[in-house]
Structures are given as structure tokens and as C-alpha cells.
XYZ file of C-alpha atoms in Angstrom:
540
model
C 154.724 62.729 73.301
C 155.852 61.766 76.778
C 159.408 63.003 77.305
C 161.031 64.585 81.144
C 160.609 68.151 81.670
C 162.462 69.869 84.459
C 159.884 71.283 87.002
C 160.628 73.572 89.867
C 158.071 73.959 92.646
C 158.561 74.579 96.404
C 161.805 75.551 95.378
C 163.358 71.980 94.378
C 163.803 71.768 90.629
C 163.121 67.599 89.745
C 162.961 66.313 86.301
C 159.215 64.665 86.011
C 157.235 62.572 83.425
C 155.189 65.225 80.895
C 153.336 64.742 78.125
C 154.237 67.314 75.211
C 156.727 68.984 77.746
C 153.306 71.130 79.550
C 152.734 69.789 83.607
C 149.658 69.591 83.976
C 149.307 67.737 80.532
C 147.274 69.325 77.363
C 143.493 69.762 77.164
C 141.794 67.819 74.834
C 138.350 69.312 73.634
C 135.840 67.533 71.531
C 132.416 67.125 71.129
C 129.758 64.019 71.991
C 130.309 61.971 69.004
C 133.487 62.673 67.888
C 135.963 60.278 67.165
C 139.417 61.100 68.953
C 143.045 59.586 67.083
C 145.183 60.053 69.487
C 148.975 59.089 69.239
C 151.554 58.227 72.287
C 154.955 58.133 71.410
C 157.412 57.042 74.245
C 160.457 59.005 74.542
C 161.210 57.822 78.643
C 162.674 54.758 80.032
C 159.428 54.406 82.287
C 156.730 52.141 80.370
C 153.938 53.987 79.550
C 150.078 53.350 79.180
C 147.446 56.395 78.812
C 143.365 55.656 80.411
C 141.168 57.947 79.370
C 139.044 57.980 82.888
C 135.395 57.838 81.908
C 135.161 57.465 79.016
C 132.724 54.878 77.662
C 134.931 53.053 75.188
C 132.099 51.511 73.528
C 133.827 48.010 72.034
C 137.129 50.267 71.852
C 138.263 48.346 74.760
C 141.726 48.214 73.330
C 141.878 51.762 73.932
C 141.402 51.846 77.174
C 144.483 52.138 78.497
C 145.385 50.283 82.258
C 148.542 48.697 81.698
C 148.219 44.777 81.862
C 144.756 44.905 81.569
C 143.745 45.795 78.180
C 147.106 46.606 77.181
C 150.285 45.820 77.582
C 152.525 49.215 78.148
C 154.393 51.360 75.646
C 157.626 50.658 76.193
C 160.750 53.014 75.565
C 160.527 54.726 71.758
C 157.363 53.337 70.981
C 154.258 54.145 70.383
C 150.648 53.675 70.022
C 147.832 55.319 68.442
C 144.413 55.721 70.629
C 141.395 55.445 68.542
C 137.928 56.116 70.022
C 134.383 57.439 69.655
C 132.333 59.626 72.277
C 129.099 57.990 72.481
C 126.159 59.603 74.493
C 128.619 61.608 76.750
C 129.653 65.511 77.929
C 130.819 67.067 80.714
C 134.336 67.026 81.579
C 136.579 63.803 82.174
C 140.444 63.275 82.287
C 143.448 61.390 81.331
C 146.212 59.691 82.904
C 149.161 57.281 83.205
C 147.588 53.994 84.338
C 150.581 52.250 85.223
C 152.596 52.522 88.453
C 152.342 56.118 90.341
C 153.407 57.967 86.657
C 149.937 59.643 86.800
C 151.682 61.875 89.916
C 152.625 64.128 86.663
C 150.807 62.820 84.013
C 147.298 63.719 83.220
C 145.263 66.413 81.965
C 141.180 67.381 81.331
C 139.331 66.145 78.765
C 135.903 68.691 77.689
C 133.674 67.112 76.300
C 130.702 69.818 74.254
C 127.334 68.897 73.581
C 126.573 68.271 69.894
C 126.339 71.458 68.126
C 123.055 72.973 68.462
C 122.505 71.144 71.589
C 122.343 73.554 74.673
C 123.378 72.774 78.124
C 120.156 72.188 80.194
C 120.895 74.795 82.787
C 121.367 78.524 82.235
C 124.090 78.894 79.870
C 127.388 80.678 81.821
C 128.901 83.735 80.438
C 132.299 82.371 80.218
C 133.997 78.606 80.416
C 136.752 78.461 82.221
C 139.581 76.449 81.428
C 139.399 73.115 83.688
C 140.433 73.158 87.626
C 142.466 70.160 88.412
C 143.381 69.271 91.675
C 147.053 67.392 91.591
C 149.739 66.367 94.185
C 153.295 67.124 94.339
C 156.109 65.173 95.458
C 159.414 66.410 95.996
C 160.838 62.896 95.747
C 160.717 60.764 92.727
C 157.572 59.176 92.610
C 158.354 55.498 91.341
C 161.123 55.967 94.255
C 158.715 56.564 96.527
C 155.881 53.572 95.737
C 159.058 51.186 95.250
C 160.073 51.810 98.978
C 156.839 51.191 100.142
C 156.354 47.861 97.950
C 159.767 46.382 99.356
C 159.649 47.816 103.005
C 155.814 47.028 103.475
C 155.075 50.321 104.916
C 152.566 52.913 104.228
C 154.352 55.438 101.394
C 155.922 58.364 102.011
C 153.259 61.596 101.848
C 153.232 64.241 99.151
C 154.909 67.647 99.902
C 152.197 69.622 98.322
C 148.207 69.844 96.933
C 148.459 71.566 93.164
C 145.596 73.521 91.622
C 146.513 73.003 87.857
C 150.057 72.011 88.847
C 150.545 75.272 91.145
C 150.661 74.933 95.377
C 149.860 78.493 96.124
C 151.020 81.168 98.383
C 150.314 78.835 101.715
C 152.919 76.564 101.021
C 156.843 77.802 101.479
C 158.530 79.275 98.363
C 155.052 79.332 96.441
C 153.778 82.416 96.184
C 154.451 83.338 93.060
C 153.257 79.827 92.060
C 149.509 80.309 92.607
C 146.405 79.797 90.290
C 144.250 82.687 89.925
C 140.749 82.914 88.678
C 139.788 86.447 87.699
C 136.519 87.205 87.274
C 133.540 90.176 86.751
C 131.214 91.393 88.949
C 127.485 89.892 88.040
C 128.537 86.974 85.706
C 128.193 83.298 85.941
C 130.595 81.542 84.986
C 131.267 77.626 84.444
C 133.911 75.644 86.080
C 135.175 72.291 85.638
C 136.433 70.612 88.363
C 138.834 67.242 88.084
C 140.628 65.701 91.069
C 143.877 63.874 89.637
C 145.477 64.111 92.980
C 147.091 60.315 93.974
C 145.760 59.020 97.412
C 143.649 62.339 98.927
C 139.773 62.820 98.529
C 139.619 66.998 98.968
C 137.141 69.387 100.315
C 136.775 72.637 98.393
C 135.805 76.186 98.541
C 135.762 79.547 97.920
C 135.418 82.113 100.067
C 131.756 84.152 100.506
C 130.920 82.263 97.629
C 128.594 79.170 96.885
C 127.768 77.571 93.609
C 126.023 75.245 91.548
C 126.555 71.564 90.690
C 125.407 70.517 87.467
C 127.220 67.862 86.066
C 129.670 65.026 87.418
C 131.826 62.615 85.683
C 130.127 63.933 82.631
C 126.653 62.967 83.215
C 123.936 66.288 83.968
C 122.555 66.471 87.324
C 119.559 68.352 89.159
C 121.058 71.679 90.200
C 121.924 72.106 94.037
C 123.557 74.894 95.401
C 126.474 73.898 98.386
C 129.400 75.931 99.389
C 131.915 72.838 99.721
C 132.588 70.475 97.407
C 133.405 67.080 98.027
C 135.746 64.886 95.232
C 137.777 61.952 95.464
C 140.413 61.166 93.213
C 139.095 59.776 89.680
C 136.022 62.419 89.997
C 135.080 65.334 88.113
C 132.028 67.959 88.855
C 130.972 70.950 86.746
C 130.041 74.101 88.648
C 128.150 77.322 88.145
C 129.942 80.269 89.690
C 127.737 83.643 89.987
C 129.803 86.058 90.895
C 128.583 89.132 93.562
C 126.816 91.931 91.617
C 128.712 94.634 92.218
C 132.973 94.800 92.573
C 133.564 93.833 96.018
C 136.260 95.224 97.943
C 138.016 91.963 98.928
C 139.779 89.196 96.844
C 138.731 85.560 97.664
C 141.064 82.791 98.680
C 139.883 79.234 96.862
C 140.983 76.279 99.467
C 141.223 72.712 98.851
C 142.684 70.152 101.626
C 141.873 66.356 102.092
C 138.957 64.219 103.744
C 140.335 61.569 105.476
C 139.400 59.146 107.971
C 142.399 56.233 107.533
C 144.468 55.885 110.652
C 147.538 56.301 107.982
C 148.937 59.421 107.486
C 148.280 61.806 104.859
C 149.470 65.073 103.629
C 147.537 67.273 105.988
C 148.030 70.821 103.839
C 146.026 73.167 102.148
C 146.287 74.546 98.432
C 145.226 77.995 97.486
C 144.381 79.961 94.369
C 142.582 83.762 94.451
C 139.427 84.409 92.757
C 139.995 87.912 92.110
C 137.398 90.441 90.803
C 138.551 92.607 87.941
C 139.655 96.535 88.183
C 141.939 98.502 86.634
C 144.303 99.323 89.547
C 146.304 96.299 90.633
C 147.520 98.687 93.872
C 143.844 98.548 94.433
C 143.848 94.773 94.629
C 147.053 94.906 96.591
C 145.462 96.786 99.315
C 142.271 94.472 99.566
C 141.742 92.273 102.238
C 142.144 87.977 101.373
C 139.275 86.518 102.777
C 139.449 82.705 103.684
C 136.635 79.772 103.329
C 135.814 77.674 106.259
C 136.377 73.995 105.030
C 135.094 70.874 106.865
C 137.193 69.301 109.474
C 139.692 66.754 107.911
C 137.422 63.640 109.379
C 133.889 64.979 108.466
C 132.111 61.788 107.056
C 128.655 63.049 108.171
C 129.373 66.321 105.577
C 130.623 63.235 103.077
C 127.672 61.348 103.512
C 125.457 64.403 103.152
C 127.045 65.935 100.300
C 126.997 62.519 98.001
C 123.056 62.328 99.216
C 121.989 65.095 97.503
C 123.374 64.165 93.932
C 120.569 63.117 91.702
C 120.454 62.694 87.903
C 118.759 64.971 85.834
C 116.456 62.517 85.374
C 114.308 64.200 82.032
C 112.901 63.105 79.183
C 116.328 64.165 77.379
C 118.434 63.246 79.797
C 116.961 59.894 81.224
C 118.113 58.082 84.308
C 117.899 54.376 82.599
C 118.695 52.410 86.170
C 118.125 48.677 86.040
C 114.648 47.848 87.527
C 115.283 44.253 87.960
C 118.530 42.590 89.059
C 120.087 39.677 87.049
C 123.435 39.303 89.037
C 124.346 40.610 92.491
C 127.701 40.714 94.068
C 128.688 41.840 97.738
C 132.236 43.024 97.673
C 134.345 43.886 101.090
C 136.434 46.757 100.335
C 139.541 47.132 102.505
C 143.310 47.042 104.407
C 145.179 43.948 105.100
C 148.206 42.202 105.745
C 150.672 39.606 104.173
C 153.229 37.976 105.714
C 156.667 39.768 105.655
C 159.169 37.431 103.553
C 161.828 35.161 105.276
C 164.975 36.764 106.011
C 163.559 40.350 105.640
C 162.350 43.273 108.013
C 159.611 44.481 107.296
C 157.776 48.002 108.629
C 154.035 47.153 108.068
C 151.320 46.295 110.925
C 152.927 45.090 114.110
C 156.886 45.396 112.252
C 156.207 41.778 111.283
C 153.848 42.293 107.578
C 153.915 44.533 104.676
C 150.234 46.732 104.085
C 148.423 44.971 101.299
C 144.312 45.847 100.402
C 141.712 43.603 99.176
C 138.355 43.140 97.620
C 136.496 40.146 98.771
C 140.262 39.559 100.602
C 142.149 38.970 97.164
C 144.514 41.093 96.515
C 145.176 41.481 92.682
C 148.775 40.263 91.212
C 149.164 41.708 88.093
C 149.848 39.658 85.284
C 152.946 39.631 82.945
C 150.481 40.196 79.621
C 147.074 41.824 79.230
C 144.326 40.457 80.159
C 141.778 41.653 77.086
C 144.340 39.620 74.752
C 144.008 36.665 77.038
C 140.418 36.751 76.942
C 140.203 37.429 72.834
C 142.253 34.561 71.713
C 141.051 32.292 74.298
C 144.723 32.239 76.067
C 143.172 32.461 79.459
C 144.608 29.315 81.272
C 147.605 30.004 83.651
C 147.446 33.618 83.393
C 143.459 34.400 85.430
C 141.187 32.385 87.052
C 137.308 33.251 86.814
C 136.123 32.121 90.790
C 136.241 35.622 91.829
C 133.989 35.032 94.968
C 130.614 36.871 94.611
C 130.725 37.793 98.294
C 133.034 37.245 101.078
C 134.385 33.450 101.946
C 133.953 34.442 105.695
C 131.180 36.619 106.767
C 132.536 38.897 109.642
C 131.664 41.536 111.494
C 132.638 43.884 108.818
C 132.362 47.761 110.563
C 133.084 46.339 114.031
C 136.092 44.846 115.947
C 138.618 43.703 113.686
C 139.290 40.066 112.939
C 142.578 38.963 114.704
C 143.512 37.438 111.514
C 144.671 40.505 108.880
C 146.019 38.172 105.959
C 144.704 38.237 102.651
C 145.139 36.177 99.649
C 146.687 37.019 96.076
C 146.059 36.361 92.828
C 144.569 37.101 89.543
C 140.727 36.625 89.253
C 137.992 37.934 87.559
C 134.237 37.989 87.524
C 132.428 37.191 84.294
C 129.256 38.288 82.820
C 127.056 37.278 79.760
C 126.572 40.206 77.991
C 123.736 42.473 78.981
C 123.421 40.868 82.254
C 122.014 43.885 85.048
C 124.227 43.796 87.888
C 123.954 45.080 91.366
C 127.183 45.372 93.360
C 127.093 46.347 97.146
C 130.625 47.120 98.754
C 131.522 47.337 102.137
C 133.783 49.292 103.817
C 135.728 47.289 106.437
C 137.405 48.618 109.811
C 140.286 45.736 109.591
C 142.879 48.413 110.137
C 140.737 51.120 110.167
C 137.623 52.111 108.571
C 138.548 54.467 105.501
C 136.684 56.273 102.453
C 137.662 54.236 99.616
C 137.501 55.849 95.746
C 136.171 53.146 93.237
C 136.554 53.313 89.423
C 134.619 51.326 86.815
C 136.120 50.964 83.804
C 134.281 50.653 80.862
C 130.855 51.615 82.396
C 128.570 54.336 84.158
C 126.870 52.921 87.335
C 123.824 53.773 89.460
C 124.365 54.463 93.399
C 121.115 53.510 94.246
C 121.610 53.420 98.494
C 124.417 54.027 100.383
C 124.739 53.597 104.400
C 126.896 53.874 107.734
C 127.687 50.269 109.503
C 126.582 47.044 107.799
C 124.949 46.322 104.972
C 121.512 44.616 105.765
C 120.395 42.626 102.816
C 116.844 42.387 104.205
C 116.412 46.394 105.445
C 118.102 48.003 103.020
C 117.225 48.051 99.495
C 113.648 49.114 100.664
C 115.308 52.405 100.850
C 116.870 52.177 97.243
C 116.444 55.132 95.100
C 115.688 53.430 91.358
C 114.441 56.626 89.883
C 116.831 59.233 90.075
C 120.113 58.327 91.397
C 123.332 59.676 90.191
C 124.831 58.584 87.614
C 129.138 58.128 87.781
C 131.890 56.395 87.195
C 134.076 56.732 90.413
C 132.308 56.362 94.228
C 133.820 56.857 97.226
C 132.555 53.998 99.526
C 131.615 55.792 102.739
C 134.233 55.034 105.785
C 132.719 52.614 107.733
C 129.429 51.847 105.633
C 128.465 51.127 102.127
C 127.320 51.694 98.673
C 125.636 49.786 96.415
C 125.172 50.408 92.382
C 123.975 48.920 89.757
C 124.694 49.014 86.120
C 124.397 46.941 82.743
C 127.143 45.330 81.220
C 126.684 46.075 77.382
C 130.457 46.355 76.431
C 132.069 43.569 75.925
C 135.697 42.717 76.867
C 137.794 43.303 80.079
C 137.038 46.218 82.324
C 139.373 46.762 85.285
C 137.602 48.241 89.111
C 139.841 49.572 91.241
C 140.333 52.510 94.544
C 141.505 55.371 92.967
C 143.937 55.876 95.690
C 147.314 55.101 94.172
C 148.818 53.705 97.148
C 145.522 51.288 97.443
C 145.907 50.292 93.886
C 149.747 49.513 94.631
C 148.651 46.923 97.112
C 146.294 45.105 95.380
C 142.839 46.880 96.095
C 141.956 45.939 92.107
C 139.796 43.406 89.892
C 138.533 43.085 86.798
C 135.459 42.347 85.199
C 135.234 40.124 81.877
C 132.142 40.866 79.915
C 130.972 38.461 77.016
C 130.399 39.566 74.070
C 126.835 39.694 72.690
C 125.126 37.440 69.518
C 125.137 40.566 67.198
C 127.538 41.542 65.300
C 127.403 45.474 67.268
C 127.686 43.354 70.231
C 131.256 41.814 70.199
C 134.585 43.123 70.513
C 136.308 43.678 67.503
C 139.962 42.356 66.853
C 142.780 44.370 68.242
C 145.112 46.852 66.421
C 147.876 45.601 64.643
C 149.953 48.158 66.996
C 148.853 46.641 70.256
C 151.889 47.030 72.175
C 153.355 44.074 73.248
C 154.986 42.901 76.638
């Protein structure tokens, strides 16, 4: 049930978005192959639309969730009932609003257990803890906020906070009795889940005198490496092993996360905190105990980026196979970027130079939305006037793409999409671009797992550079953070049919058009093609 809850943190009490009245929203727990039936009833005056981020949806893409994409929203005291099956997934994911900036307060984990019987292929953890998500907090009213920004053309007002499960921690003001602690036992491992829901921030994260594990991210197993920072953008989730010092040290630990960024916007340059705390009897004890700090990355470290998202690699075992498309059937090149459109007569606006509003781009189209779903379009053949399928398969104008700017910032709008036959192995290389500043760049796949088979700094050199490809054990995800000023390219097969939506997970990105959608075909089989819709589809 979404419904507003009144919320106080940094002492300003706001009423915000929930979902069953909790902030962050409940945990859903279920095993790999379960079907989930899950209702949303409407009870705001906000239109509503739940994604569940990651998840496969195996021909359930009616369940999917991004408004006007495969649905249209839930609109005030309505509802709609999710209905979907886990298929050859575990780990932890997440939901959230997909529709405007309502996902500021709206989200929560989803756990995902093996089958029963199955064990995890790593040393199994004493204790689960419950999931870690990383959130951002706004003292203003979000939709307020993005609306601003959409009508003045300038960059969007910056959150007043970082949240560790909806709590900013003693280093913010009026917070200290707001902080997330994680007690532990001396000599135990322990398993924690780790989900960045935060809006426009990619985070660095620690613990102090500690390191860990990786094993899993956006529920796919990985080979083990041990790191003491943690990179995650937004739309990202990583499992960790935690093993805890043997004996009851006589400090408590502060837990830091603050953002990697490299745009020349500006961002909320904080730090949230929680306290990994050992357990004793005496809480004078752990009064008296010195709070020992981790040393995080500085705010623009995209060697540590680059380095960090080199070292993932999937499990790659007989169990666990890395199935990565040895031969390529379609490639795209995709810019990936910031722009400009012209600032509408009779108006001031406060983009670039005073004179444009901020817009972003892939392949310099930026997305308009349409006025119904797309998936419905698609299904009844209703496609004319509302999308056009000439996405461009690489840029119009080849530029310089990492170097000096083009004088010319403008991009065009509209609604296109890319289509594939079913089955068809893609490859997909996007490029960061430096047109008003180079800048890490989140990107979800709906609908899909991918392969990031290379990744580089600069330009992409079609000749040099897939020599270097890895095709035998590259991670597996569904969100990548395209490296600031350089590339990433993936591949992945497109056996689910319907309408899958790619966007940057940065909110504010998303908001100006850094989106586009894939339409996959369906197959010859019966198991291959997208069944009819429900008969609650909501409608616009």
C-alpha cells in the first residue's frame, strides 16, 4: 500500500511517499523459483508504478514496472497486482518507484535464497544481516525539486543528506540519534547485502580496520576478492563477507559512505555514518572506546573506479557458468552524455551559458516519454504515431568524443527504439562523452543480465580494442557505470521478448532524457512470445 507517512530527519518533519507506512520500504524474501503476487494499491495523488530492479521478468514483461514503458501508472485508489517468477537468480536486488523522482522514498531490498538444499558457493556466514541500503534525503519535496529543474533548465537542487537504511548518522546536524548500527561478535563472518537506492550519487564505502569479501553483485556469484572500499552506483547491489577481528577489540568502527563524482555539476558532497560495534556487556564500556574512521577515496578517484570494476569476474564454474556470447549478431555504439536544448521563446532559462535548459542523450536523442506504454503499443500492433524504430546504431556525427567539446551542445528529442529478432547476440559499446564534462554514467538494462567484456579510458578503438575482450569470465550485471571519460562495452542475448527500457540510473539524468528502449521480438515457440496482458493493466 503506498500511502504518506510523516518522516522527521535532520530535524525537519516532511510528509513523504511510503509503501506500507515503513521508510525504507519492506523486505521481500523469496527463494530462486518462486513465484511472487504482489499487490499495489494507490492511496496518494502521485501516480504510481513499482520496477522490480533486476529482476529477469522472464515473458512477465507486464510486470515490470517503468511507468510508460511497460505500463501505464497506477493512478490515485487503484491498484495493480504484480505477478512474477524468479528464474535462475539469487543474491539480493531491489524495488522502486519508476516514475518521476518518487523512488527518493520509495524502495526497499529484495533477498533472493538459493533453492533449498542449494548452498552458497563460498563459506557459509554465521549470520545474514538484514540488507544495507544506501538512500538520499531531501529536505524539500522531491517532485518540487525535479519540477524546478525541468521548467528552469538548471541542474536540480542537491540532497541534504546520504541515508544508510533511511538513517544520516551522527556526522550530519541533528542526527545522532538517527544512526544505523551493525553489532557484531568477535571471530564471526558475517554476510552483508549491500543496495545503493540513492538518486544521482555513485558512493564509495568502508569500514574502518576492516576489509571484506565480494561475492555476489546484482544477484549473480562472483570469484571472491578481498578490497577495503567498495565502489556502487545507483541501481547496484553487492553481497559481502564480513570477518570480524578475533578477539573483542577495544574500539568501535565508524562505516562511511560518500559519493564518486567526476561531473562538473554539483553534488551533495557529505558523508553518512553507521558504527559497527563489537558486542559486550557494558555499554559504559563502549561509551568510553575510541571511534575509529576509514580512509575513503578522494571524491574524483576514477583510477580506484576503474580498478575496482576490473577485478569483478564471474564465478565462472561448472554450476555457475559464465554463458557470454562468443559470436556477435548485432553491434551498437552508443554515446552516452550532457547536452543542451534551446531555452523556449519568451522564457529565462538557467542552463549552459543562461541561454538552454540541461538535457542528456544517447546517440544525441533525448527520450520524450510517451502518453501510453510502450509494451501495449508494441502487442496490439498500435505502434504508429506513438515510437519510431530508427534508433541510430551509432552516432550520426562521429566526433571527437573524450576530447574538446563540439561547439554545438543541442540534441534532438523523441521517442525511438531499437529492435531485435528474438535471440539475436548483441554487443553494445557506450561512450562516455566530455560535451559538458566527462562524467561516470550508471546504466540499467531492463529485462536482461549483460556481459562487460572490456572497458577503457579515452576512445573507443574498434580495431585495438576488442583484442583485449575478456569472453570467459566477465561479470555478469545488470547496472554499469560507464567510466568518466572512456567506455564499456557488453554483450548479452535478447531471449525475452517485449519492451525493455535502458536508462542512467541517475535520476536527474533520467529526467532529461538520458533513456531508450529496446523492443525484442518474440520467438516462433510458443515459450518464446509474450503472453497477453492482465486484464488489470492500468490504464493512462
Amino acid at each position: 500500500m503506498v500511502k504518506l507517512q510523516n518522516v522527521t530527519r535532520l530535524c525537519h518533519t516532511k510528509s513523504i511517499l511510503t509503501v506500507n507506512g515503513k521508510f525504507p520500504g519492506p523486505r521481500i524474501i523469496a527463494r530462486e523459483g518462486d513465484r511472487l503476487i504482489i499487490k499495489v494499491v494507490n492511496h496518494v495523488s502521485n501516480n504510481i508504478s513499482i520496477h522490480w530492479h533486476g529482476i529477469r521478468q522472464i515473458r512477465s514483461g507486464w510486470f515490470d514496472g517503468p511507468g510508460y514503458i511497460t505500463q501505464c501508472p497506477i493512478q490515485t485508489n487503484q491498484s495493480y497486482v504484480y505477478n512474477y517468477t524468479i528464474v535462475g537468480q539469487r543474491g539480493t536486488l531491489f524495488w522502486h518507484a519508476h516514475i518521476s523522482w518518487l523512488r527518493a522514498t520509495v524502495y526497499g531490498p529484495i533477498v533472493i535464497l538459493p533453492k533449498l538444499g542449494v548452498p552458497y558457493p563460498f563459506p557459509k556466514p554465521d549470520k545474514e544481516i538484514r540488507p544495507i541500503l544506501f538512500g538520499e534525503w531531501f529536505n524539500a519535496d522531491t517532485e518540487a525539486v525535479i519540477s524546478q529543474a525541468l521548467q528552469t533548465g538548471a541542474a536540480p537542487n542537491v540532497s541534504d543528506a546520504y541515508t544508510i537504511n533511511g538513517l544520516p548518522g551522527p556526522l550530519y546536524n541533528c542526527s545522532a540519534k538517527d544512526t544505523y548500527k551493525l553489532k557484531v561478535k568477535p571471530g564471526k563472518t558475517y554476510l552483508l547485502r549491500i543496495i545503493n537506492a540513492a538518486l544521482n550519487d555513485e558512493l564509495f564505502f568502508s569500514i574502518a580496520n576492516h576489509t571484506f569479501t565480494i561475492v555476489e553483485v546484482d544477484a549473480v556469484y562472483t570469484k571472491p576478492f578481498q578490497t577495503n572500499t567498495l565502489l556502487i552506483t545507483p541501481g547496484q547491489t553487492t553481497n559481502l563477507l564480513l570477518k570480524t577481528k578475533p578477539n573483542l577489540p577495544n574500539a568501535t568502527f565508524l562505516m562511511l559512505a560518500r559519493p564518486y563524482a567526476t561531473g562538473q555539476g554539483t553534488f551533495d558532497n557529505t558523508t553518512v555514518a553507521g558504527i559497527l560495534q563489537y558486542k559486550t556487556t557494558s555499554t559504559k564500556h563502549i561509551k568510553n572506546l575510541p571511534l575509529l574512521k576509514p580512509t575513503l577515496p578522494a571524491l574524483n578517484d576514477t583510477a580506484f573506479a576503474f580498478n575496482f570494476t576490473s577485478k569483478l569476474r564471474s564465478l565462472a564454474s561448472p554450476q555457475y557458468p559464465a554463458n557470454v556470447p562468443q559470436t556477435v549478431d548485432k553491434n551498437f555504439f552508443f554515446t552516452i552524455g550532457l547536452g543542451t536544448n534551446p531555452c523556449p521563446k519568451n522564457q529565462t532559462c538557467q542552463g549552459p551559458n543562461n541561454s538552454t535548459k540541461f538535457s542528456a542523450s544517447v546517440n544525441n536523442i533525448s527520450m520524450i516519454l510517451p502518453s501510453t506504454a510502450l509494451l501495449q503499443t508494441h502487442f496490439f500492433g498500435k505502434s504508429n504515431g506513438v515510437y519510431a524504430t530508427d534508433f541510430p546504431s551509432k552516432p550520426i556525427i562521429p566526433f571527437n568524443y573524450t576530447g574538446t567539446p563540439p561547439n554545438n551542445t543541442m540534441v534532438m528529442n523523441g521517442t525511438k527504439v531499437v529492435v531485435l529478432p528474438f535471440n539475436a547476440t548483441v554487443e553494445l559499446v557506450m561512450q562516455d562523452t566530455s560535451i559538458l564534462g566527462a562524467e561516470s554514467h550508471p546504466l540499467h538494462l531492463h529485462g536482461f543480465n549483460f556481459f562487460i567484456v572490456g572497458q577503457g579510458i579515452g576512445n573507443y578503438d574498434s580495431n585495438k580494442d576488442p583484442k583485449n575482450y575478456n569472453l570467459v569470465d566477465p561479470v555478469e550485471r545488470n547496472t554499469v557505470g560507464v567510466p568518466s571519460g572512456g567506455w564499456v562495452a557488453i554483450r548479452f542475448r535478447a531471449d525475452n521478448p517485449g519492451v525493455w527500457f535502458m536508462h542512467c540510473h541517475f535520476e536527474v539524468h533520467i529526467s532529461w532524457g538520458l533513456r531508450m528502449a529496446w523492443v525484442v521480438q518474440d520467438g516462433k515457440l510458443p515459450n518464446q512470445k509474450l503472453p497477453p496482458p492482465p486484464a488489470d493493466l492500468p490504464k493512462c
